[in-house]
XYZ file of C-alpha atoms in Angstrom:
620
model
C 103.927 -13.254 11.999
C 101.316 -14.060 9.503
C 99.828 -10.931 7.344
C 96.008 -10.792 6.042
C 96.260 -12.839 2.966
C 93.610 -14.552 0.766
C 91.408 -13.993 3.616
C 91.434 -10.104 3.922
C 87.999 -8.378 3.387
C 86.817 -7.286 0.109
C 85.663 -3.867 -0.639
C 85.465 -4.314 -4.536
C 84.571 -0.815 -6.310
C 84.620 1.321 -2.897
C 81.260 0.755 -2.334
C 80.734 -2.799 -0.140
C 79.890 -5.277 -2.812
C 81.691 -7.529 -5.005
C 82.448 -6.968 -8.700
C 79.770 -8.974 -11.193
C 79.937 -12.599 -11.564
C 82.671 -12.988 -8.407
C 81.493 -15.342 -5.508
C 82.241 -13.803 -2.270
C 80.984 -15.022 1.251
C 78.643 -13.102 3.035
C 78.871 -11.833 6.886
C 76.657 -9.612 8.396
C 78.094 -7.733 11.579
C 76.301 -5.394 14.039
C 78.587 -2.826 16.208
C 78.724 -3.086 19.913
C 79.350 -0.439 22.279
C 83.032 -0.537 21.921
C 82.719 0.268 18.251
C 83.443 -3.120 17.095
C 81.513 -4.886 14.170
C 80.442 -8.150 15.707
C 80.022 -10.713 13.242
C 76.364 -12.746 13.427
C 76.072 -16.515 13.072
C 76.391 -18.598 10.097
C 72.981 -19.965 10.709
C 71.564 -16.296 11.197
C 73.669 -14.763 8.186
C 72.002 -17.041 6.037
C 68.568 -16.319 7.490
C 69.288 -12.855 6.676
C 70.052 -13.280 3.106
C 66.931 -15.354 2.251
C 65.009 -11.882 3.340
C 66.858 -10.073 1.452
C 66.359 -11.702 -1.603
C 62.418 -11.991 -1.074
C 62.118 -7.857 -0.037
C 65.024 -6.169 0.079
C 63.514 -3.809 1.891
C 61.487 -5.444 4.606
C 62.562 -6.552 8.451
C 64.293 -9.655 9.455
C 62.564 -11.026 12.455
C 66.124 -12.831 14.426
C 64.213 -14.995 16.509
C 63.054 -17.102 13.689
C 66.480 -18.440 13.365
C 67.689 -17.715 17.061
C 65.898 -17.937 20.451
C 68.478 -15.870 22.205
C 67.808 -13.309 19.717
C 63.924 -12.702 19.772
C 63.809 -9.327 20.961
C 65.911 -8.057 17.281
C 64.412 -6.934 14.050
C 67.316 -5.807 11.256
C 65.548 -3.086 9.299
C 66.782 -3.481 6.021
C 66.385 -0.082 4.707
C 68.233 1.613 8.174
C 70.616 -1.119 8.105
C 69.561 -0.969 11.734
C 69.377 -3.531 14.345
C 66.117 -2.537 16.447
C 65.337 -4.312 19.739
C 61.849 -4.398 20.254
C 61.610 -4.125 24.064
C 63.751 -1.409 24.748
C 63.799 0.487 21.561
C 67.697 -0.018 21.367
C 69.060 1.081 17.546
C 72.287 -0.445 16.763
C 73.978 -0.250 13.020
C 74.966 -3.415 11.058
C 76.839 -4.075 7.972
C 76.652 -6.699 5.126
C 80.594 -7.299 4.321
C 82.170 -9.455 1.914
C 85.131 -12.188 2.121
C 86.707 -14.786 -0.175
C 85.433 -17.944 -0.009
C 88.537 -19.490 0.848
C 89.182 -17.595 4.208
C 87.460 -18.789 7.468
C 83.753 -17.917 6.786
C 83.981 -19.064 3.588
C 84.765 -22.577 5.228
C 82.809 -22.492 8.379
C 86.120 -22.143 10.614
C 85.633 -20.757 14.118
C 88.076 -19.335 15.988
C 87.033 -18.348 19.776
C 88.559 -17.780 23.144
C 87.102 -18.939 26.472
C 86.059 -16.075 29.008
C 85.520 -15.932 32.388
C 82.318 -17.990 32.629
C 84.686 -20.716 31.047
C 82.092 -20.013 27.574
C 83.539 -19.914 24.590
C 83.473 -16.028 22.619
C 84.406 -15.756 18.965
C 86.641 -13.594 17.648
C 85.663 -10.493 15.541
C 85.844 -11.844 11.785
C 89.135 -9.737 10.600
C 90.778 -11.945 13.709
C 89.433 -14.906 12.827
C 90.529 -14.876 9.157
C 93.811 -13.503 10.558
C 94.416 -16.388 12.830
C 93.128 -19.252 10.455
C 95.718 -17.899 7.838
C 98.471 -17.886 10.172
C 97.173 -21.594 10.946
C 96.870 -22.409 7.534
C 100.201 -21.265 7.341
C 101.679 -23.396 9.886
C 103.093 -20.222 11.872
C 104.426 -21.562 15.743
C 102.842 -18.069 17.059
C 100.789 -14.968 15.840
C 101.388 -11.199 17.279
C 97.483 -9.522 17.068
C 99.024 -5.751 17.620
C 98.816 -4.887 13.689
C 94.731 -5.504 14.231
C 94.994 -3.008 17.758
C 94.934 -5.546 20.104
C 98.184 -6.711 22.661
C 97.514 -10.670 22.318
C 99.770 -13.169 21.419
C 98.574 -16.606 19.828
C 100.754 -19.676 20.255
C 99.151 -22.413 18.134
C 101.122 -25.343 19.546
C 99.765 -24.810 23.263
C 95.884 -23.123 21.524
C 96.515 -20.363 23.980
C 96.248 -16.771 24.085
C 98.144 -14.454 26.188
C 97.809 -10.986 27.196
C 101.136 -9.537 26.365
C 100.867 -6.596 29.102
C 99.745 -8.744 32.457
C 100.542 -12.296 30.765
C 97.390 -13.661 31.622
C 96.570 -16.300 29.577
C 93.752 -17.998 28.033
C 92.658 -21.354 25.959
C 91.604 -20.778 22.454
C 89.553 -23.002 20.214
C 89.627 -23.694 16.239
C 86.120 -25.531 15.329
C 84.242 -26.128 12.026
C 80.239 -24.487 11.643
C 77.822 -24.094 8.761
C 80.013 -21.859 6.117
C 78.460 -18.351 5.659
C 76.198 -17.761 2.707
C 77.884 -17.771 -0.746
C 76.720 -14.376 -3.077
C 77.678 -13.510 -6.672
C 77.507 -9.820 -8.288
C 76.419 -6.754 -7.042
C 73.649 -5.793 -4.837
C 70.259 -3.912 -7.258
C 70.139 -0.537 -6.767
C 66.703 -1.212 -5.614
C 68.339 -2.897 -1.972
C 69.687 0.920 -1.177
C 68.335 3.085 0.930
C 65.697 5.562 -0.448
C 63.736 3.373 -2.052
C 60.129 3.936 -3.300
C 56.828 2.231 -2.115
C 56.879 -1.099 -1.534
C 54.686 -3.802 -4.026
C 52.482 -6.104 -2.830
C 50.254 -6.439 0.484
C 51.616 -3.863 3.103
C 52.420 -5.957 6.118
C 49.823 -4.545 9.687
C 52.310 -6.067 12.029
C 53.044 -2.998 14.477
C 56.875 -3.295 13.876
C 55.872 -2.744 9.984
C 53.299 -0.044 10.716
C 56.293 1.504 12.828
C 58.800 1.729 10.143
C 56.455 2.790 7.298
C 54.576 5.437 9.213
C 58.310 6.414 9.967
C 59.696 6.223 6.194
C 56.426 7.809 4.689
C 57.789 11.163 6.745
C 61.354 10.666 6.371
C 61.016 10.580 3.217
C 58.782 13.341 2.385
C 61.421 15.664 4.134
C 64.261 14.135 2.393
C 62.463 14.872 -1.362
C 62.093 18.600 0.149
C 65.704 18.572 0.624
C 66.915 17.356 -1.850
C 65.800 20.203 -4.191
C 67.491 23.113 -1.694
C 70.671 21.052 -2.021
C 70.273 20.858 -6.287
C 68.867 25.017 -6.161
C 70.786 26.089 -3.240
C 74.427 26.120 -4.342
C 75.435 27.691 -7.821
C 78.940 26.029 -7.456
C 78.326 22.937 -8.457
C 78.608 22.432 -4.367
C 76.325 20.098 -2.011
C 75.859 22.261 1.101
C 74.574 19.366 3.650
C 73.678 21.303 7.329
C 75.503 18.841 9.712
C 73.632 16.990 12.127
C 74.021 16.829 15.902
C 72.560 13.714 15.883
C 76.107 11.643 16.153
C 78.270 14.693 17.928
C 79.608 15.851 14.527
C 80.422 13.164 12.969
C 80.314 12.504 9.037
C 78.074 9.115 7.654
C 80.258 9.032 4.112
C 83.433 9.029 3.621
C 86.789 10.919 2.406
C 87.966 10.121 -0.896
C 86.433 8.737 -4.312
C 82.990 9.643 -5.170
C 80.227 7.487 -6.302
C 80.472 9.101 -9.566
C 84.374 9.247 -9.754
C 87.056 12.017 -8.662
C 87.826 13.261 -5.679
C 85.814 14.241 -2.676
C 86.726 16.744 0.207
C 84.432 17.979 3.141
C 85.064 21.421 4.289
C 83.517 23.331 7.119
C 82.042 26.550 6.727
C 79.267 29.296 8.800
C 76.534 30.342 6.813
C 75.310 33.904 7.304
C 72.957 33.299 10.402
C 76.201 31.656 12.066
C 74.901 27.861 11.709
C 77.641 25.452 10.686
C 77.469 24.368 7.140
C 79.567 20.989 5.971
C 80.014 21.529 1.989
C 80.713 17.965 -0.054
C 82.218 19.067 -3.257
C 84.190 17.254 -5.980
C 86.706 17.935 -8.727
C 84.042 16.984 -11.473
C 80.525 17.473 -11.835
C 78.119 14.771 -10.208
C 76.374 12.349 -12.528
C 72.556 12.198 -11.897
C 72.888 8.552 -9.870
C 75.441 10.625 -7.211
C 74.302 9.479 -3.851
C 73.717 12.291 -1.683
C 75.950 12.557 1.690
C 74.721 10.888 4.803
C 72.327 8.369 2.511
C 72.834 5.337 3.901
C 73.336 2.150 1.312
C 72.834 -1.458 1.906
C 76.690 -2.382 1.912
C 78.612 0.072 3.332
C 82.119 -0.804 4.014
C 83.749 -0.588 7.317
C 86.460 1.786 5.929
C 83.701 4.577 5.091
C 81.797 4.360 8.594
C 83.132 7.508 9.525
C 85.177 10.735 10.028
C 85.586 12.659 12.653
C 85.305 16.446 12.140
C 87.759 18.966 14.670
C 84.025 20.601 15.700
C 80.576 19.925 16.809
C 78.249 21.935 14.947
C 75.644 24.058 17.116
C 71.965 23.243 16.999
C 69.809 25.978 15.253
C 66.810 26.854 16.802
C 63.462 24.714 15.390
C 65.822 21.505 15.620
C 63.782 18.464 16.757
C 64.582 16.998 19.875
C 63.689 13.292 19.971
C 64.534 11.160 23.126
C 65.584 7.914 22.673
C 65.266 5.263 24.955
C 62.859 6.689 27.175
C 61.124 3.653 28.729
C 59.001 5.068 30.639
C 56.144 5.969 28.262
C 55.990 9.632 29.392
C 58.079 10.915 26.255
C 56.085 12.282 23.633
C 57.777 10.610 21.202
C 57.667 6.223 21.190
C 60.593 5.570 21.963
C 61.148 3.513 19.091
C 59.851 5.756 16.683
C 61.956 8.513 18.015
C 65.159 6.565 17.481
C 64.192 5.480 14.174
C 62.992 8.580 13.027
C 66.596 10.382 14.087
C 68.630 7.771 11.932
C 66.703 8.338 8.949
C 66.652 11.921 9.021
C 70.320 11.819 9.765
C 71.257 9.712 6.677
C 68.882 12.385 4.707
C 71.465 15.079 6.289
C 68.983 17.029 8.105
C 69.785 18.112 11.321
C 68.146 16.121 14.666
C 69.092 16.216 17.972
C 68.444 13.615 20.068
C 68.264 13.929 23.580
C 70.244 11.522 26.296
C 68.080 8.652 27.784
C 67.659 9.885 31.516
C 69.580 7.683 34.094
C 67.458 5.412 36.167
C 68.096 6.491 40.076
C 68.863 2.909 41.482
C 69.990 3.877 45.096
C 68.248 6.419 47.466
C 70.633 9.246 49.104
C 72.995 7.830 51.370
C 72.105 6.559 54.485
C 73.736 6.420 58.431
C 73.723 3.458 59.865
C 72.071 4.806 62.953
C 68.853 5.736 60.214
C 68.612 2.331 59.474
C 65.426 0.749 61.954
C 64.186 -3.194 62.124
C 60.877 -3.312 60.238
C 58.233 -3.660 63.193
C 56.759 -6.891 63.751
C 59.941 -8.686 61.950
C 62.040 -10.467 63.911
C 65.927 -9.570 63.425
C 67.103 -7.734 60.114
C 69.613 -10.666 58.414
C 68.739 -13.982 57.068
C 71.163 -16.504 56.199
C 70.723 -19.767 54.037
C 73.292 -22.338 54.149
C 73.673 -25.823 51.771
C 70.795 -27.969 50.941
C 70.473 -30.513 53.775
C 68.393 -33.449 52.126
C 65.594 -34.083 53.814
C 65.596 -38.192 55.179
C 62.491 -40.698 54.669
C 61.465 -39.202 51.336
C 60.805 -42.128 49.744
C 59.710 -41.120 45.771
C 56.835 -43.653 46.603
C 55.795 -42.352 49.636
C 55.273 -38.926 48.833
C 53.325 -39.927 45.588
C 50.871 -41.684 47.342
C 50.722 -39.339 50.030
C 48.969 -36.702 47.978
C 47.566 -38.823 45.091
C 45.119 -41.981 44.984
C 44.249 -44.735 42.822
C 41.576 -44.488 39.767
C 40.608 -48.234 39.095
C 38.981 -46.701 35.702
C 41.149 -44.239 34.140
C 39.506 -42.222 31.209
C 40.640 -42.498 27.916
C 42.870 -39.500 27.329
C 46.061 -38.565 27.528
C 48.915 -39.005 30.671
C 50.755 -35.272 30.165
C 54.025 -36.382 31.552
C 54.611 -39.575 29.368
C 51.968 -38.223 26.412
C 50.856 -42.207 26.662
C 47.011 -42.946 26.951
C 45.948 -43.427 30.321
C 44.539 -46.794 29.718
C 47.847 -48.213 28.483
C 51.389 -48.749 30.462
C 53.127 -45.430 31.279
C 56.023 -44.369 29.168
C 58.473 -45.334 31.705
C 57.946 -48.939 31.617
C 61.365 -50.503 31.045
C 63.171 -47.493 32.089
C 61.797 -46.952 35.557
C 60.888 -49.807 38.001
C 59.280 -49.359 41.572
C 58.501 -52.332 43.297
C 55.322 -50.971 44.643
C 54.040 -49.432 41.982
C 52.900 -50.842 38.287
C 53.435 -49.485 35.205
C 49.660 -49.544 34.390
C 48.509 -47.952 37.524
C 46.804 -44.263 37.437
C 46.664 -41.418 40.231
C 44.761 -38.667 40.913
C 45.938 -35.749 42.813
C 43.862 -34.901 45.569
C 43.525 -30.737 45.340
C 42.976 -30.368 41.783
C 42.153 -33.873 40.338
C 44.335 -34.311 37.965
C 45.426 -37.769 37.008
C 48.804 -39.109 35.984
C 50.323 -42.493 35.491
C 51.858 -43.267 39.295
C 55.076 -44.250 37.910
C 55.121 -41.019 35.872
C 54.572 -39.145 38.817
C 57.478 -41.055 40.616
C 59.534 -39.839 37.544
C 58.884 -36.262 37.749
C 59.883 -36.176 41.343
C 62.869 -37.911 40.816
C 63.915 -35.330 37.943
C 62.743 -32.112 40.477
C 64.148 -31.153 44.411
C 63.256 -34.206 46.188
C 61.814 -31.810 49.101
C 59.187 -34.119 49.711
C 56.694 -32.166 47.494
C 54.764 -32.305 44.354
C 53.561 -29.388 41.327
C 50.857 -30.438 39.383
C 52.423 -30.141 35.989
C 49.180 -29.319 34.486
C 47.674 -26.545 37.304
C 50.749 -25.913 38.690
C 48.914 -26.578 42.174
C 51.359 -27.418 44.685
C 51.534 -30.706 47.720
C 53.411 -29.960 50.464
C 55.820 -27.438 50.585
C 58.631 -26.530 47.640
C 61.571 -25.557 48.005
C 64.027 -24.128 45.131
C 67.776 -24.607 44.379
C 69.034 -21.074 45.797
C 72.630 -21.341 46.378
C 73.699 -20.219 49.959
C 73.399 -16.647 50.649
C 72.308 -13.773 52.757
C 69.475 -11.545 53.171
C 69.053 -8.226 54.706
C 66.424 -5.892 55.670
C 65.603 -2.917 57.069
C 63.777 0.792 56.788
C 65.303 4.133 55.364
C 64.029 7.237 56.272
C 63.485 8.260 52.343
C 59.674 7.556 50.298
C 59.586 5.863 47.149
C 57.875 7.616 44.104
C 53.852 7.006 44.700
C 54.278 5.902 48.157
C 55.282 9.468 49.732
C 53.476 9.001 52.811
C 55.893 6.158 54.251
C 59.254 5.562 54.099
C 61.088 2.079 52.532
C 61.760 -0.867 53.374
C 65.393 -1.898 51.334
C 66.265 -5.513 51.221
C 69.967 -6.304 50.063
C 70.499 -9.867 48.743
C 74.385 -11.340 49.001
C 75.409 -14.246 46.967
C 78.398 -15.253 46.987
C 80.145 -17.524 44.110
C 80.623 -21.301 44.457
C 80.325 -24.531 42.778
C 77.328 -26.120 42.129
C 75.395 -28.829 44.344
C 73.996 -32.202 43.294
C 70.125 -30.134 43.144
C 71.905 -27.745 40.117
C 71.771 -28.145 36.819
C 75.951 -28.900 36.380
C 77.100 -30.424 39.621
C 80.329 -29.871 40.289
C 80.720 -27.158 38.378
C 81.554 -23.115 39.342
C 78.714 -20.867 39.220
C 78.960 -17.135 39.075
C 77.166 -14.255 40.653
C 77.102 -11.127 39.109
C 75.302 -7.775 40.357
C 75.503 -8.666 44.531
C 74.762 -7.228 46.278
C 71.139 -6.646 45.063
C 69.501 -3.774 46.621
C 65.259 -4.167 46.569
C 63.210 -1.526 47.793
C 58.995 -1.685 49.259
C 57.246 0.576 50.879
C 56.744 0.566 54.443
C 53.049 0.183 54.896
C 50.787 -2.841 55.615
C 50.764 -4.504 52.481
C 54.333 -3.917 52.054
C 55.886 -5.595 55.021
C 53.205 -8.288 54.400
C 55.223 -8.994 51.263
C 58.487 -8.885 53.255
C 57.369 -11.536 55.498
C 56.546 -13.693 52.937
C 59.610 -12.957 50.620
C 61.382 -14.083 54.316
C 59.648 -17.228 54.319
C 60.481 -17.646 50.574
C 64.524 -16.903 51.298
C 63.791 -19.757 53.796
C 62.614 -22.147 50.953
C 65.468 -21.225 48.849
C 62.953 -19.502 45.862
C 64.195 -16.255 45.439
C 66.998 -17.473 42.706
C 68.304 -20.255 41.219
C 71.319 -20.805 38.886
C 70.753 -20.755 35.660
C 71.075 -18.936 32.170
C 70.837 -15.447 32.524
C 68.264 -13.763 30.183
C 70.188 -10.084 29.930
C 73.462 -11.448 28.954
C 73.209 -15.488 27.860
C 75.399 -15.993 30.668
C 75.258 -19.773 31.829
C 75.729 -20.953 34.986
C 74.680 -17.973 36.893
C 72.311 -16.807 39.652
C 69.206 -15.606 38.319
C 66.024 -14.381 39.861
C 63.275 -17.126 39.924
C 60.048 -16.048 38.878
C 59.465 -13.599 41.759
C 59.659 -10.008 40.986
C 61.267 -7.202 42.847
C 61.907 -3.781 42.746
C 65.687 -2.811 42.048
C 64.940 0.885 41.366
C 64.322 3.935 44.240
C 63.425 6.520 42.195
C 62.460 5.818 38.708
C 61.123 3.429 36.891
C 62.967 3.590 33.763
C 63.002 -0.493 33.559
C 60.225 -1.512 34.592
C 62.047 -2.397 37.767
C 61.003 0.769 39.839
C 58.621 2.830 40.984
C 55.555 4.070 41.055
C 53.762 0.848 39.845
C 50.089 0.795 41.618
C 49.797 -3.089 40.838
C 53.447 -4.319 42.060
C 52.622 -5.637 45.750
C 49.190 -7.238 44.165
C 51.333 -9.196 41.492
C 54.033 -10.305 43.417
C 51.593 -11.845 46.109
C 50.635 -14.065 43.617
C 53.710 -14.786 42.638
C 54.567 -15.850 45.794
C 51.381 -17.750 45.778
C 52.347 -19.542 42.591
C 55.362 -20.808 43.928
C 53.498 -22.312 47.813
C 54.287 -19.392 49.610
C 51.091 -17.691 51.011
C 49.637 -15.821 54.261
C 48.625 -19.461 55.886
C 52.496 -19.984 56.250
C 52.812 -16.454 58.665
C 53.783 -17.432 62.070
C 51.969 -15.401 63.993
């Protein structure tokens, strides 16, 4: 079994950066909910350090580098990862390897999940398994890193080594992480003093410095009871609640030299006191327990004390995560404002985020009524039967016609001039129809190369209809790619919040898994669907079982989901909503996804509109 070797992390001095004038390679890692550091990209690492070395201090917007990742800022001074549209605070880490293990080399190691994606192993793994590689070794046992997989190189397989399940693992080469020398300036730790230069007005910016200017006022104030407080030579740091007792520094060697120890004591008024005392006296650098510094290793993340400390009365409460806007404390501010007054050791409690009630009360089946003037309570859609005598031709001259002078401006499928040949000349060929020809379409006028529009149908459903691609007015009637499925719906005898005077309609949506037709984007391939049954909830009054009706005839049309990528988890080759809105929460609206919202039945009318699907298609 191969042992961590030249590859195994360096944490040169104790304190998370390397010793002057040694290259190591850089990783940044952000922990997950499992409590695992998660490593970043190569191409995002390096984004990262090009921040840092222009304002160590400032915000690193992720989506510059990464789509997928446009809701993140990293604050640099918080070492936090802050996501912008749920106020979600997540640490990260800046860690250090040699630059001949993995990163160093832009070696990959990942396993393929369930979605048959490919997920990379944390870093420690990866270097773990490339030296084992490296090292020609027929297998590798991952128990000494806590987990019960075995890798056998010969067969690039992983198996489970409790239920033998096994999976296919992958070795491939990316951009090698960023390449640093010497230690970090003091000036990249957190305090720091007031930035130089032009203060950014972006709101994320006026956020974090509104939220610093305070922070740090407090922490100056406390400071000097720590330096006056103690004639011992003792820190006394008042623990905070704010992480259920645990301990931001670490056991063991000071800053300053000597050894540290953390002891637990009650002060007079019976509030819990953690003293940080050493066998020699502090030097005046000493960082102060709990302050947070730009490279803190994974070794001093934490320890766990036997006992949570009480909360004295006056602490501030801060909720985090409180979507709704009725906090008084912005939800973002709140969570940033707890970290930093944790890492300045004062004591902050912040509150749990309140659950989002998703499901009314339970319900008989004997409460459950039809919704009047609906026929039935179940839909069912089965597979895409293509519609016959659609020729591509046909249908674009059915809702187009000829312009025998074309103006001089652009075509906006082909981005050729309208006076020339369309940009499918050579590639597409249509007896009928000439390469130089130009339609307009007959609701909103717009006018296309005919060829061009022959190509765009060809690329969409083939339904016999066309979208404008500039108005988005629709010819005929769309229909979507919704896999096969089911839809139910009837009314509850409970009132969603804002609409007390009625009860609710609930609509449950059922799709099943299944591989992917000729209409989706990988034919052929499995699709999955995650979440079904999806439970939707509108109130049962005029408007809303208008909306019900329509979302019927939408079902119908297959445009309530497609399969796609899904935007809360990257998940490809999935069942996603498409583009028309619904309600998944009774009694809250914590999401967004809930209740009360005055404007919700208004909106999603015209989404329904948008996609062809409007009162003139009610059977009466």
């Amino acid at each position: 079994m191969a042992r961590h070797g030249a590859g195994t992390l360096v944490l040169a001095n104790g304190l998370g950066f390397p010793p002057n004038n040694v290259a190591r390679v850089v990783v940044w890692e952000w922990l997950n909910e499992h409590g695992r550091w998660r490593p970043y990209t190569a191409a995002v690492c390096h984004h990262i350090e090009n921040v840092l070395k222009e304002d160590a201090r400032g915000s690193v917007v992720l989506g510059q580098v990464d789509a997928q990742l446009s809701p993140y800022i990293i604050d640099l001074q918080s070492m936090h990862q802050f996501r912008q549209d749920t106020g979600t605070m997540r640490p990260v880490r800046r860690n250090f390897y040699d630059p001949s293990s993995a990163p160093g080399k832009g070696i990959v190691w990942e396993w393929e999940n369930d979605n048959n994606s490919w997920t990379p192993y944390d870093m420690d793994i990866c270097i773990t398994i490339q030296n084992a590689y490296e090292k020609q070794h027929p297998w590798l046992d991952l128990s000494s890193l806590g987990f019960c997989y075995l890798i056998y190189f010969n067969s690039m397989s992983q198996v489970n080594r409790q239920t033998q399940r096994k999976r296919r693992l992958r070795r491939r080469m990316d951009l090698a992480y960023p390449l640093t020398m010497g230690s970090i300036p003091k000036s990249q730790s957190w305090p720091v003093g007031t930035n130089s230069g032009h203060p950014c007005s972006c709101q994320q910016c006026l956020l974090v410095n509104s939220t610093r200017a305070a922070s740090n006022a407090i922490l100056a104030s406390q400071r000097r009871k720590v330096y006056s407080g103690n004639s011992n030579g003792t820190l006394a740091v008042r623990q905070s609640n704010t992480f259920n007792g645990t301990v931001l520094w670490s056991l063991g060697t000071t800053p300053g030299g000597g050894t540290a120890k953390i002891e637990q004591v009650r002060s007079a008024n019976g509030v819990q006191v953690t003293t940080f005392s050493r066998s020699q006296s502090a030097p005046s650098h000493t960082q102060l327990p709990g302050q947070n510094n730009l490279n803190r290793p994974g070794t001093q993340r934490v320890a766990i004390l036997s006992t949570r400390a009480s909360i004295p009365p006056g602490v501030p409460a801060l909720p985090v995560k409180n979507l709704n806007g009725t906090g008084p404390v912005h939800p973002a501010l709140a969570g940033m404002t707890g970290i930093l007054m944790c890492a300045a050791g004062l004591p902050v409690c912040l509150t749990r985020a309140p659950k989002p009630i998703l499901h009314p009360p339970p319900v008989n089946k004997s409460d459950m009524k039809p919704v009047p003037g609906i026929n039935g309570i179940c839909r069912k859609t089965k597979k895409k039967h293509l519609k016959k005598s659609k020729n591509p031709e046909d249908v674009v001259r059915r809702y187009s016609q000829k312009v025998k002078n074309p103006p001089d401006e652009d075509c906006t499928i082909c981005m050729e001039r309208l006076v020339s040949s369309s940009g499918y000349e050579g590639i597409l060929r249509h007896k009928g129809i000439k390469p130089e020809l130009v339609g307009k379409l007959g609701k909103c006028g717009h006018m296309y190369h005919l060829l061009c529009l022959v190509a765009m149908y060809n690329n969409g459903n083939k339904d016999g209809s066309l979208q404008c691609p500039t108005c988005k007015a629709i010819y005929g009637e769309k229909t979507g790619t919704q896999p096969p499925g089911k839809m139910e719906f009837h009314i509850i005898p409970h009132s969603l919040p804002g609409y007390l005077d009625c009860k609710t309609i609930r609509i449950v949506y059922d799709v099943p898994a299944g591989i992917q037709g000729p209409e989706h984007p990988n034919p052929g391939k499995k699709f999955t669907a995650r979440g079904f049954p999806r439970h939707c909830y509108l109130p049962d009054n005029e408007k809303g079982r208008k909306v019900l009706k329509l979302l019927i005839v939408a079902w119908e049309r297959r445009l309530i989901f497609t399969i796609g990528t899904s935007n809360t988890t990257g998940e490809s080759d999935t069942v996603v909503w498409n583009e028309i809105h619904h309600k998944t929460e009774f009694g809250s609206n914590l999401t967004g996804h809930g209740y009360p919202d005055p404007n919700y039945l208004d909106n999603v009318l015209a989404e329904l509109m948008a996609q062809g699907v409007s009162e003139a298609n009610l059977k009466d």
